[in-house]
Each structure stands twice: as structure tokens, then as C-alpha cells.
mmCIF file with all atom_site columns, C-alpha atoms and ligand atoms in Angstrom:
data_model
loop_
_atom_site.group_PDB
_atom_site.id
_atom_site.type_symbol
_atom_site.label_atom_id
_atom_site.label_alt_id
_atom_site.label_comp_id
_atom_site.label_asym_id
_atom_site.label_entity_id
_atom_site.label_seq_id
_atom_site.pdbx_PDB_ins_code
_atom_site.Cartn_x
_atom_site.Cartn_y
_atom_site.Cartn_z
_atom_site.occupancy
_atom_site.B_iso_or_equiv
_atom_site.pdbx_formal_charge
_atom_site.auth_seq_id
_atom_site.auth_comp_id
_atom_site.auth_asym_id
_atom_site.auth_atom_id
_atom_site.pdbx_PDB_model_num
ATOM   1   C  CA  . MET A 1 1   ? 125.058 96.549  111.269 1.00 0.00 ? 1   MET A CA  1
ATOM   2   C  CA  . ARG A 1 2   ? 121.505 95.548  112.021 1.00 0.00 ? 2   ARG A CA  1
ATOM   3   C  CA  . ALA A 1 3   ? 118.268 97.325  112.870 1.00 0.00 ? 3   ALA A CA  1
ATOM   4   C  CA  . TYR A 1 4   ? 115.404 96.232  115.079 1.00 0.00 ? 4   TYR A CA  1
ATOM   5   C  CA  . LEU A 1 5   ? 112.013 95.616  113.431 1.00 0.00 ? 5   LEU A CA  1
ATOM   6   C  CA  . CYS A 1 6   ? 109.635 94.144  115.985 1.00 0.00 ? 6   CYS A CA  1
ATOM   7   C  CA  . ARG A 1 7   ? 109.078 91.309  118.382 1.00 0.00 ? 7   ARG A CA  1
ATOM   8   C  CA  . LEU A 1 8   ? 108.230 88.054  116.637 1.00 0.00 ? 8   LEU A CA  1
ATOM   9   C  CA  . ASP A 1 9   ? 105.108 87.623  118.764 1.00 0.00 ? 9   ASP A CA  1
ATOM   10  C  CA  . GLU A 1 10  ? 103.798 90.929  117.376 1.00 0.00 ? 10  GLU A CA  1
ATOM   11  C  CA  . LEU A 1 11  ? 103.515 89.267  113.967 1.00 0.00 ? 11  LEU A CA  1
ATOM   12  C  CA  . PRO A 1 12  ? 100.774 86.608  113.854 1.00 0.00 ? 12  PRO A CA  1
ATOM   13  C  CA  . ASP A 1 13  ? 100.847 83.717  111.406 1.00 0.00 ? 13  ASP A CA  1
ATOM   14  C  CA  . GLN A 1 14  ? 99.579  84.660  107.904 1.00 0.00 ? 14  GLN A CA  1
ATOM   15  C  CA  . ALA A 1 15  ? 100.250 88.318  108.572 1.00 0.00 ? 15  ALA A CA  1
ATOM   16  C  CA  . ALA A 1 16  ? 102.503 90.910  106.995 1.00 0.00 ? 16  ALA A CA  1
ATOM   17  C  CA  . ARG A 1 17  ? 103.870 94.162  108.264 1.00 0.00 ? 17  ARG A CA  1
ATOM   18  C  CA  . GLY A 1 18  ? 105.679 96.967  106.508 1.00 0.00 ? 18  GLY A CA  1
ATOM   19  C  CA  . PHE A 1 19  ? 108.643 98.905  107.849 1.00 0.00 ? 19  PHE A CA  1
ATOM   20  C  CA  . ALA A 1 20  ? 110.137 102.200 106.764 1.00 0.00 ? 20  ALA A CA  1
ATOM   21  C  CA  . PRO A 1 21  ? 112.305 103.431 109.620 1.00 0.00 ? 21  PRO A CA  1
ATOM   22  C  CA  . GLU A 1 22  ? 112.552 107.185 109.790 1.00 0.00 ? 22  GLU A CA  1
ATOM   23  C  CA  . GLY A 1 23  ? 115.930 108.705 109.133 1.00 0.00 ? 23  GLY A CA  1
ATOM   24  C  CA  . THR A 1 24  ? 116.959 106.001 106.692 1.00 0.00 ? 24  THR A CA  1
ATOM   25  C  CA  . SER A 1 25  ? 117.398 106.274 102.965 1.00 0.00 ? 25  SER A CA  1
ATOM   26  C  CA  . ARG A 1 26  ? 116.789 102.614 102.302 1.00 0.00 ? 26  ARG A CA  1
ATOM   27  C  CA  . LYS A 1 27  ? 113.637 101.434 100.570 1.00 0.00 ? 27  LYS A CA  1
ATOM   28  C  CA  . ALA A 1 28  ? 110.698 100.366 102.661 1.00 0.00 ? 28  ALA A CA  1
ATOM   29  C  CA  . MET A 1 29  ? 110.407 96.645  103.243 1.00 0.00 ? 29  MET A CA  1
ATOM   30  C  CA  . PHE A 1 30  ? 107.927 94.211  104.696 1.00 0.00 ? 30  PHE A CA  1
ATOM   31  C  CA  . VAL A 1 31  ? 107.985 90.924  106.527 1.00 0.00 ? 31  VAL A CA  1
ATOM   32  C  CA  . VAL A 1 32  ? 105.590 87.998  106.166 1.00 0.00 ? 32  VAL A CA  1
ATOM   33  C  CA  . ARG A 1 33  ? 104.991 85.276  108.708 1.00 0.00 ? 33  ARG A CA  1
ATOM   34  C  CA  . HIS A 1 34  ? 103.525 82.133  107.215 1.00 0.00 ? 34  HIS A CA  1
ATOM   35  C  CA  . GLY A 1 35  ? 103.553 78.560  108.449 1.00 0.00 ? 35  GLY A CA  1
ATOM   36  C  CA  . GLY A 1 36  ? 106.203 79.234  111.065 1.00 0.00 ? 36  GLY A CA  1
ATOM   37  C  CA  . ARG A 1 37  ? 108.571 80.957  108.632 1.00 0.00 ? 37  ARG A CA  1
ATOM   38  C  CA  . VAL A 1 38  ? 109.329 84.665  108.456 1.00 0.00 ? 38  VAL A CA  1
ATOM   39  C  CA  . ARG A 1 39  ? 110.647 86.250  105.284 1.00 0.00 ? 39  ARG A CA  1
ATOM   40  C  CA  . GLY A 1 40  ? 111.547 89.817  104.405 1.00 0.00 ? 40  GLY A CA  1
ATOM   41  C  CA  . TRP A 1 41  ? 111.134 91.586  101.063 1.00 0.00 ? 41  TRP A CA  1
ATOM   42  C  CA  . LEU A 1 42  ? 111.686 95.056  99.702  1.00 0.00 ? 42  LEU A CA  1
ATOM   43  C  CA  . ASP A 1 43  ? 108.370 96.820  99.146  1.00 0.00 ? 43  ASP A CA  1
ATOM   44  C  CA  . ALA A 1 44  ? 109.102 97.247  95.443  1.00 0.00 ? 44  ALA A CA  1
ATOM   45  C  CA  . CYS A 1 45  ? 107.145 95.480  92.727  1.00 0.00 ? 45  CYS A CA  1
ATOM   46  C  CA  . PRO A 1 46  ? 109.242 94.122  89.845  1.00 0.00 ? 46  PRO A CA  1
ATOM   47  C  CA  . HIS A 1 47  ? 106.475 95.082  87.394  1.00 0.00 ? 47  HIS A CA  1
ATOM   48  C  CA  . VAL A 1 48  ? 107.009 98.839  87.764  1.00 0.00 ? 48  VAL A CA  1
ATOM   49  C  CA  . ASP A 1 49  ? 110.389 99.874  89.069  1.00 0.00 ? 49  ASP A CA  1
ATOM   50  C  CA  . GLY A 1 50  ? 110.115 100.724 92.731  1.00 0.00 ? 50  GLY A CA  1
ATOM   51  C  CA  . ALA A 1 51  ? 106.316 100.692 92.933  1.00 0.00 ? 51  ALA A CA  1
ATOM   52  C  CA  . PRO A 1 52  ? 105.054 99.743  96.401  1.00 0.00 ? 52  PRO A CA  1
ATOM   53  C  CA  . LEU A 1 53  ? 102.878 96.640  96.669  1.00 0.00 ? 53  LEU A CA  1
ATOM   54  C  CA  . ALA A 1 54  ? 100.390 97.607  99.349  1.00 0.00 ? 54  ALA A CA  1
ATOM   55  C  CA  . TRP A 1 55  ? 97.408  99.897  98.749  1.00 0.00 ? 55  TRP A CA  1
ATOM   56  C  CA  . ARG A 1 56  ? 97.118  100.555 102.463 1.00 0.00 ? 56  ARG A CA  1
ATOM   57  C  CA  . LYS A 1 57  ? 99.227  99.942  105.542 1.00 0.00 ? 57  LYS A CA  1
ATOM   58  C  CA  . ASP A 1 58  ? 100.402 96.320  105.813 1.00 0.00 ? 58  ASP A CA  1
ATOM   59  C  CA  . ALA A 1 59  ? 98.094  95.078  103.001 1.00 0.00 ? 59  ALA A CA  1
ATOM   60  C  CA  . TYR A 1 60  ? 100.638 92.800  101.333 1.00 0.00 ? 60  TYR A CA  1
ATOM   61  C  CA  . LEU A 1 61  ? 98.737  89.503  101.317 1.00 0.00 ? 61  LEU A CA  1
ATOM   62  C  CA  . SER A 1 62  ? 95.851  87.929  99.433  1.00 0.00 ? 62  SER A CA  1
ATOM   63  C  CA  . ALA A 1 63  ? 92.516  87.555  101.227 1.00 0.00 ? 63  ALA A CA  1
ATOM   64  C  CA  . ASP A 1 64  ? 93.368  83.962  102.216 1.00 0.00 ? 64  ASP A CA  1
ATOM   65  C  CA  . GLY A 1 65  ? 96.804  85.004  103.498 1.00 0.00 ? 65  GLY A CA  1
ATOM   66  C  CA  . ASN A 1 66  ? 98.607  82.467  101.306 1.00 0.00 ? 66  ASN A CA  1
ATOM   67  C  CA  . SER A 1 67  ? 100.142 84.760  98.673  1.00 0.00 ? 67  SER A CA  1
ATOM   68  C  CA  . ILE A 1 68  ? 101.771 88.150  98.414  1.00 0.00 ? 68  ILE A CA  1
ATOM   69  C  CA  . VAL A 1 69  ? 99.804  90.484  96.149  1.00 0.00 ? 69  VAL A CA  1
ATOM   70  C  CA  . CYS A 1 70  ? 100.677 93.754  94.484  1.00 0.00 ? 70  CYS A CA  1
ATOM   71  C  CA  . TYR A 1 71  ? 97.602  95.898  94.338  1.00 0.00 ? 71  TYR A CA  1
ATOM   72  C  CA  . GLY A 1 72  ? 99.010  98.006  91.502  1.00 0.00 ? 72  GLY A CA  1
ATOM   73  C  CA  . HIS A 1 73  ? 98.072  95.559  88.741  1.00 0.00 ? 73  HIS A CA  1
ATOM   74  C  CA  . GLY A 1 74  ? 97.304  92.366  90.634  1.00 0.00 ? 74  GLY A CA  1
ATOM   75  C  CA  . ALA A 1 75  ? 100.616 90.483  90.487  1.00 0.00 ? 75  ALA A CA  1
ATOM   76  C  CA  . VAL A 1 76  ? 100.581 87.426  92.769  1.00 0.00 ? 76  VAL A CA  1
ATOM   77  C  CA  . PHE A 1 77  ? 103.838 86.256  94.360  1.00 0.00 ? 77  PHE A CA  1
ATOM   78  C  CA  . ASP A 1 78  ? 104.743 82.936  95.964  1.00 0.00 ? 78  ASP A CA  1
ATOM   79  C  CA  . ILE A 1 79  ? 104.915 83.575  99.687  1.00 0.00 ? 79  ILE A CA  1
ATOM   80  C  CA  . ASP A 1 80  ? 108.089 81.497  100.160 1.00 0.00 ? 80  ASP A CA  1
ATOM   81  C  CA  . THR A 1 81  ? 110.120 82.374  97.069  1.00 0.00 ? 81  THR A CA  1
ATOM   82  C  CA  . GLY A 1 82  ? 108.822 85.835  96.134  1.00 0.00 ? 82  GLY A CA  1
ATOM   83  C  CA  . VAL A 1 83  ? 108.472 84.727  92.503  1.00 0.00 ? 83  VAL A CA  1
ATOM   84  C  CA  . CYS A 1 84  ? 105.530 86.163  90.581  1.00 0.00 ? 84  CYS A CA  1
ATOM   85  C  CA  . THR A 1 85  ? 103.208 83.308  89.611  1.00 0.00 ? 85  THR A CA  1
ATOM   86  C  CA  . ARG A 1 86  ? 100.314 85.295  88.124  1.00 0.00 ? 86  ARG A CA  1
ATOM   87  C  CA  . GLY A 1 87  ? 99.887  88.775  86.694  1.00 0.00 ? 87  GLY A CA  1
ATOM   88  C  CA  . PRO A 1 88  ? 101.965 91.138  84.576  1.00 0.00 ? 88  PRO A CA  1
ATOM   89  C  CA  . CYS A 1 89  ? 105.458 90.121  85.770  1.00 0.00 ? 89  CYS A CA  1
ATOM   90  C  CA  . VAL A 1 90  ? 105.327 86.302  85.853  1.00 0.00 ? 90  VAL A CA  1
ATOM   91  C  CA  . GLY A 1 91  ? 108.766 84.845  86.527  1.00 0.00 ? 91  GLY A CA  1
ATOM   92  C  CA  . GLN A 1 92  ? 110.179 88.013  88.078  1.00 0.00 ? 92  GLN A CA  1
ATOM   93  C  CA  . ALA A 1 93  ? 110.725 88.116  91.819  1.00 0.00 ? 93  ALA A CA  1
ATOM   94  C  CA  . LEU A 1 94  ? 110.622 90.369  94.836  1.00 0.00 ? 94  LEU A CA  1
ATOM   95  C  CA  . THR A 1 95  ? 113.974 91.314  96.355  1.00 0.00 ? 95  THR A CA  1
ATOM   96  C  CA  . PRO A 1 96  ? 114.674 89.408  99.567  1.00 0.00 ? 96  PRO A CA  1
ATOM   97  C  CA  . VAL A 1 97  ? 115.828 91.172  102.730 1.00 0.00 ? 97  VAL A CA  1
ATOM   98  C  CA  . ALA A 1 98  ? 117.928 89.167  105.165 1.00 0.00 ? 98  ALA A CA  1
ATOM   99  C  CA  . LEU A 1 99  ? 116.354 88.802  108.593 1.00 0.00 ? 99  LEU A CA  1
ATOM   100 C  CA  . GLU A 1 100 ? 117.686 87.636  111.923 1.00 0.00 ? 100 GLU A CA  1
ATOM   101 C  CA  . CYS A 1 101 ? 115.576 86.330  114.765 1.00 0.00 ? 101 CYS A CA  1
ATOM   102 C  CA  . ASP A 1 102 ? 117.324 86.837  118.071 1.00 0.00 ? 102 ASP A CA  1
ATOM   103 C  CA  . GLU A 1 103 ? 115.709 86.150  121.442 1.00 0.00 ? 103 GLU A CA  1
ATOM   104 C  CA  . GLY A 1 104 ? 112.220 86.616  120.045 1.00 0.00 ? 104 GLY A CA  1
ATOM   105 C  CA  . ALA A 1 105 ? 113.003 89.802  118.143 1.00 0.00 ? 105 ALA A CA  1
ATOM   106 C  CA  . LEU A 1 106 ? 113.253 90.386  114.387 1.00 0.00 ? 106 LEU A CA  1
ATOM   107 C  CA  . TRP A 1 107 ? 116.163 92.337  112.925 1.00 0.00 ? 107 TRP A CA  1
ATOM   108 C  CA  . ILE A 1 108 ? 117.273 93.279  109.450 1.00 0.00 ? 108 ILE A CA  1
ATOM   109 C  CA  . THR A 1 109 ? 120.908 93.117  108.570 1.00 0.00 ? 109 THR A CA  1
ATOM   110 C  CA  . SER A 1 110 ? 123.161 95.188  106.358 1.00 0.00 ? 110 SER A CA  1
ATOM   111 C  CA  . PRO A 1 111 ? 122.921 96.652  103.733 1.00 0.00 ? 111 PRO A CA  1
ATOM   112 C  CA  . HIS A 1 112 ? 119.237 97.312  104.398 1.00 0.00 ? 112 HIS A CA  1
ATOM   113 C  CA  . ALA A 1 113 ? 119.880 98.229  108.028 1.00 0.00 ? 113 ALA A CA  1
ATOM   114 C  CA  . ALA A 1 114 ? 121.995 101.296 107.234 1.00 0.00 ? 114 ALA A CA  1
ATOM   115 C  CA  . LYS A 1 115 ? 120.881 104.255 109.294 1.00 0.00 ? 115 LYS A CA  1
HETATM 116 S  S1  . FES B 2 .   ? 103.055 97.662  89.952  1.00 0.00 ? 201 FES B S1  1
HETATM 117 FE FE1 . FES B 2 .   ? 102.855 95.691  90.888  1.00 0.00 ? 201 FES B FE1 1
HETATM 118 S  S2  . FES B 2 .   ? 101.630 94.580  89.474  1.00 0.00 ? 201 FES B S2  1
HETATM 119 FE FE2 . FES B 2 .   ? 101.974 96.476  88.485  1.00 0.00 ? 201 FES B FE2 1
#
């Protein structure tokens, strides 16, 4: 099973966007486009179980757009690996979400796509 997220061209380079489809029980997740790659992560900081990273809609990145940041306590995550490189949970990592890109559209795949 898979669920539609957005068109790839709706996500500019060095941008992130959160998704929490209505009617689902799965955790919210976000996608990051950086340097031609798109990665998906659960919106759950490893520092505090289940805490969301963003302090406002889609605010998942550092000011320069090169890192993922949790605004709870300032953890900084590598944008490619999701590993915390600075802050209170160094060495822990975000949980990846499998993505598919199909004809210019982004999809998430099971188990995160359950509706
Ligand atoms: S909840 Fe993310 S750094 Fe503390």
C-alpha cells in the first residue's frame, strides 16, 4: 500500500515539508529535498520519545538549509543520514520513512502509508 504526498516540483531544493494525512493513525512525517535527493523521516525526535521537531509548520531545517534541527532542545541531524551530530542526543537517529518517486510524484510506502 502507498499514499500520495505531493508532486516533486512542489518541494524546492533545501526545503522540507511535513505530512500528517487525516484519517490515519500513523505518526506525522516530513520530507527533505537537498542536493537532488529526497528523504523521508518520522517527525519524532529521538531525544524525547515522540516529540515533534518543528516549532511551526514545515520548520525542520537549519537557517542555511543544510541540517535538520529539532527546535525542542536544539538537536542537529545530518540531512542525509538522520544521525544527530550535535545536541542532547548525539549518535541517535531519526527514523527513516521509505519514499517512492513515480512520474514526478512522491509517495510513502507501507507501513507508514496505512490508511
Ligand atoms: S526534543 Fe528534540 S532535542 Fe529535545
